[in-house]
Short mmCIF file of C-alpha atoms in Angstrom, two decimals:
data_model
loop_
_atom_site.label_atom_id
_atom_site.label_comp_id
_atom_site.label_asym_id
_atom_site.label_seq_id
_atom_site.Cartn_x
_atom_site.Cartn_y
_atom_site.Cartn_z
CA MET N 1 88.23 85.03 104.96
CA ALA N 2 87.90 86.18 108.53
CA THR N 3 88.86 89.74 109.41
CA ASP N 4 90.59 88.51 112.58
CA VAL N 5 93.82 87.18 111.15
CA THR N 6 95.27 84.66 113.59
CA SER N 7 97.03 81.38 113.20
CA SER N 8 94.87 79.34 115.43
CA ASP N 9 93.47 76.06 114.32
CA THR N 10 89.93 77.38 115.24
CA ALA N 11 90.14 80.35 112.89
CA ALA N 12 91.56 78.11 110.12
CA ALA N 13 88.74 75.62 110.51
CA ALA N 14 86.25 78.39 110.52
CA ASN N 15 87.44 79.53 107.16
CA GLY N 16 87.43 75.89 105.79
CA LEU N 17 91.17 75.64 105.78
CA PRO N 18 93.34 72.77 107.08
CA PRO N 19 94.33 73.08 110.75
CA GLY N 20 97.66 74.70 111.37
CA THR N 21 97.31 77.05 108.41
CA ASP N 22 99.31 80.26 108.95
CA LEU N 23 96.61 82.81 108.18
CA VAL N 24 98.95 85.79 108.07
CA ARG N 25 101.08 84.15 105.47
CA LEU N 26 98.02 83.00 103.59
CA LYS N 27 96.63 86.57 103.54
CA ASP N 28 99.99 87.86 102.38
CA ILE N 29 100.20 85.43 99.47
CA ALA N 30 96.49 85.80 98.66
CA SER N 31 97.00 89.61 98.50
CA ASP N 32 99.38 89.16 95.57
CA LEU N 33 96.90 87.00 93.53
CA ARG N 34 94.19 88.46 91.38
CA CYS N 35 90.62 87.03 91.62
CA LEU N 36 89.92 85.81 88.06
CA VAL N 37 86.15 86.46 88.51
CA CYS N 38 86.32 89.91 90.03
CA GLN N 39 89.58 91.03 88.45
CA ASN N 40 89.82 94.24 90.47
CA GLN N 41 90.19 92.43 93.67
CA THR N 42 92.72 90.06 95.15
CA ILE N 43 91.76 86.57 96.25
CA ALA N 44 92.23 87.68 99.78
CA ASP N 45 89.48 90.39 99.33
CA SER N 46 87.07 88.48 97.15
CA ASN N 47 84.33 86.22 98.25
CA ALA N 48 83.75 84.78 94.84
CA GLY N 49 83.64 80.93 94.71
CA LEU N 50 86.82 80.80 92.58
CA ALA N 51 88.55 83.00 95.03
CA VAL N 52 87.66 80.72 97.90
CA ASP N 53 88.91 77.71 95.89
CA LEU N 54 92.21 79.57 95.08
CA ARG N 55 92.61 80.39 98.73
CA ASN N 56 92.17 76.75 99.73
CA GLN N 57 94.64 75.76 96.99
CA VAL N 58 97.20 78.20 98.39
CA ALA N 59 96.62 76.85 101.87
CA LYS N 60 97.03 73.33 100.53
CA LEU N 61 100.36 74.19 98.90
CA MET N 62 101.51 75.93 102.08
CA SER N 63 100.71 72.74 104.09
CA GLN N 64 102.83 70.84 101.56
CA GLY N 65 105.79 73.04 102.56
CA LYS N 66 105.95 75.19 99.34
CA THR N 67 107.56 78.58 99.54
CA ASP N 68 105.69 81.74 98.62
CA THR N 69 107.65 81.96 95.26
CA GLU N 70 106.72 78.33 94.50
CA ILE N 71 103.00 78.86 95.22
CA LYS N 72 102.89 81.98 93.06
CA GLN N 73 104.75 80.13 90.28
CA TYR N 74 102.20 77.34 90.56
CA MET N 75 99.40 79.75 90.09
CA VAL N 76 101.11 81.47 87.12
CA ASP N 77 101.80 78.06 85.46
CA ARG N 78 98.14 77.19 85.92
CA TYR N 79 96.45 80.58 85.22
CA GLY N 80 98.98 82.73 83.47
CA GLU N 81 100.72 85.99 84.60
CA PHE N 82 97.28 87.59 84.72
CA VAL N 83 96.72 85.87 88.07
CA LEU N 84 99.44 88.04 89.66
CA TYR N 85 97.95 91.23 90.92
CA ASP N 86 101.13 93.22 90.23
CA PRO N 87 102.93 91.30 87.36
CA PRO N 88 106.59 91.82 86.97
CA PHE N 89 108.03 93.70 83.97
CA SER N 90 108.87 91.31 81.20
CA VAL N 91 109.27 91.34 77.38
CA SER N 92 105.89 89.84 76.94
CA ASN N 93 104.08 92.65 78.83
CA ALA N 94 106.51 95.47 78.01
CA LEU N 95 104.07 97.28 75.77
CA LEU N 96 101.47 97.26 78.65
CA TRP N 97 103.94 98.97 80.96
CA VAL N 98 105.45 101.48 78.45
CA GLY N 99 102.53 101.90 76.09
CA PRO N 100 100.66 104.56 78.11
CA PHE N 101 103.79 106.76 78.34
CA ILE N 102 104.49 106.38 74.62
CA LEU N 103 100.83 107.33 73.86
CA VAL N 104 101.10 110.48 76.19
CA VAL N 105 104.35 111.60 74.68
CA ALA N 106 103.00 111.06 71.11
CA GLY N 107 99.75 113.03 72.01
CA VAL N 108 101.76 115.99 73.35
CA TRP N 109 104.06 115.98 70.36
CA ILE N 110 101.15 115.97 67.85
CA THR N 111 99.33 118.74 69.75
CA ARG N 112 102.36 120.93 69.82
CA ARG N 113 102.87 120.30 66.14
CA MET N 114 99.33 121.27 65.39
CA ILE N 115 99.39 124.41 67.43
CA ALA N 116 102.69 125.40 65.93
CA ALA N 117 101.32 124.95 62.40
CA ARG N 118 98.31 127.17 63.12
CA ALA N 119 100.45 129.82 64.76
CA GLN N 120 102.68 130.18 61.61
CA VAL N 121 101.16 132.96 59.38
CA PRO N 122 103.00 133.11 56.14
CA ASP N 123 104.47 136.46 55.28
CA VAL N 124 102.37 137.98 52.53
CA PRO N 125 104.35 140.68 50.72
CA GLU N 126 102.74 144.10 50.21
CA LEU N 127 101.59 144.79 46.65
CA SER N 128 103.19 147.48 44.67
CA GLU N 129 101.06 150.21 43.13
CA ALA N 130 101.39 148.50 39.72
CA GLN N 131 100.33 145.23 41.16
CA ARG N 132 97.35 146.69 42.89
CA ALA N 133 96.29 148.46 39.72
CA ALA N 134 96.46 145.06 37.82
CA VAL N 135 94.41 143.27 40.39
CA GLU N 136 91.75 146.05 40.36
CA ALA N 137 91.73 145.99 36.61
CA ARG N 138 91.04 142.24 36.51
CA TYR N 139 88.38 142.49 39.12
CA ARG N 140 86.53 145.11 37.06
CA GLN N 141 86.70 142.97 33.97
CA GLY N 142 85.07 140.04 35.89
CA GLN N 143 82.07 142.18 36.85
#
């Protein structure tokens, strides 16, 4: 995709897109879709062959008069929610959103319990003279 984002037919043609493509809108939609090859880039930023194909598909859907929401839904229907660069919170991905927080809280709780358990020194009562003498007598018998 060209770095000069204009809506001119010349810029669209240079990118292999249909004439009259609104490049600003295309870049906006493409910025919300993940490149399925690169995975850490949007299809707006990626030059992978699949990203180019997906951008062209977005442009085609735009030329058919589809709204941004309809285009994104088309991509989700075809590739799953993974294609959305920032997927919405839903029941199916709730663990992915909440899981890290649960793990951090559980880790802190376990660490505090372990530290507290080590810090607790049981009270050992002092031996009386009679008990001390009995222990010493048993010790001497064992030698």
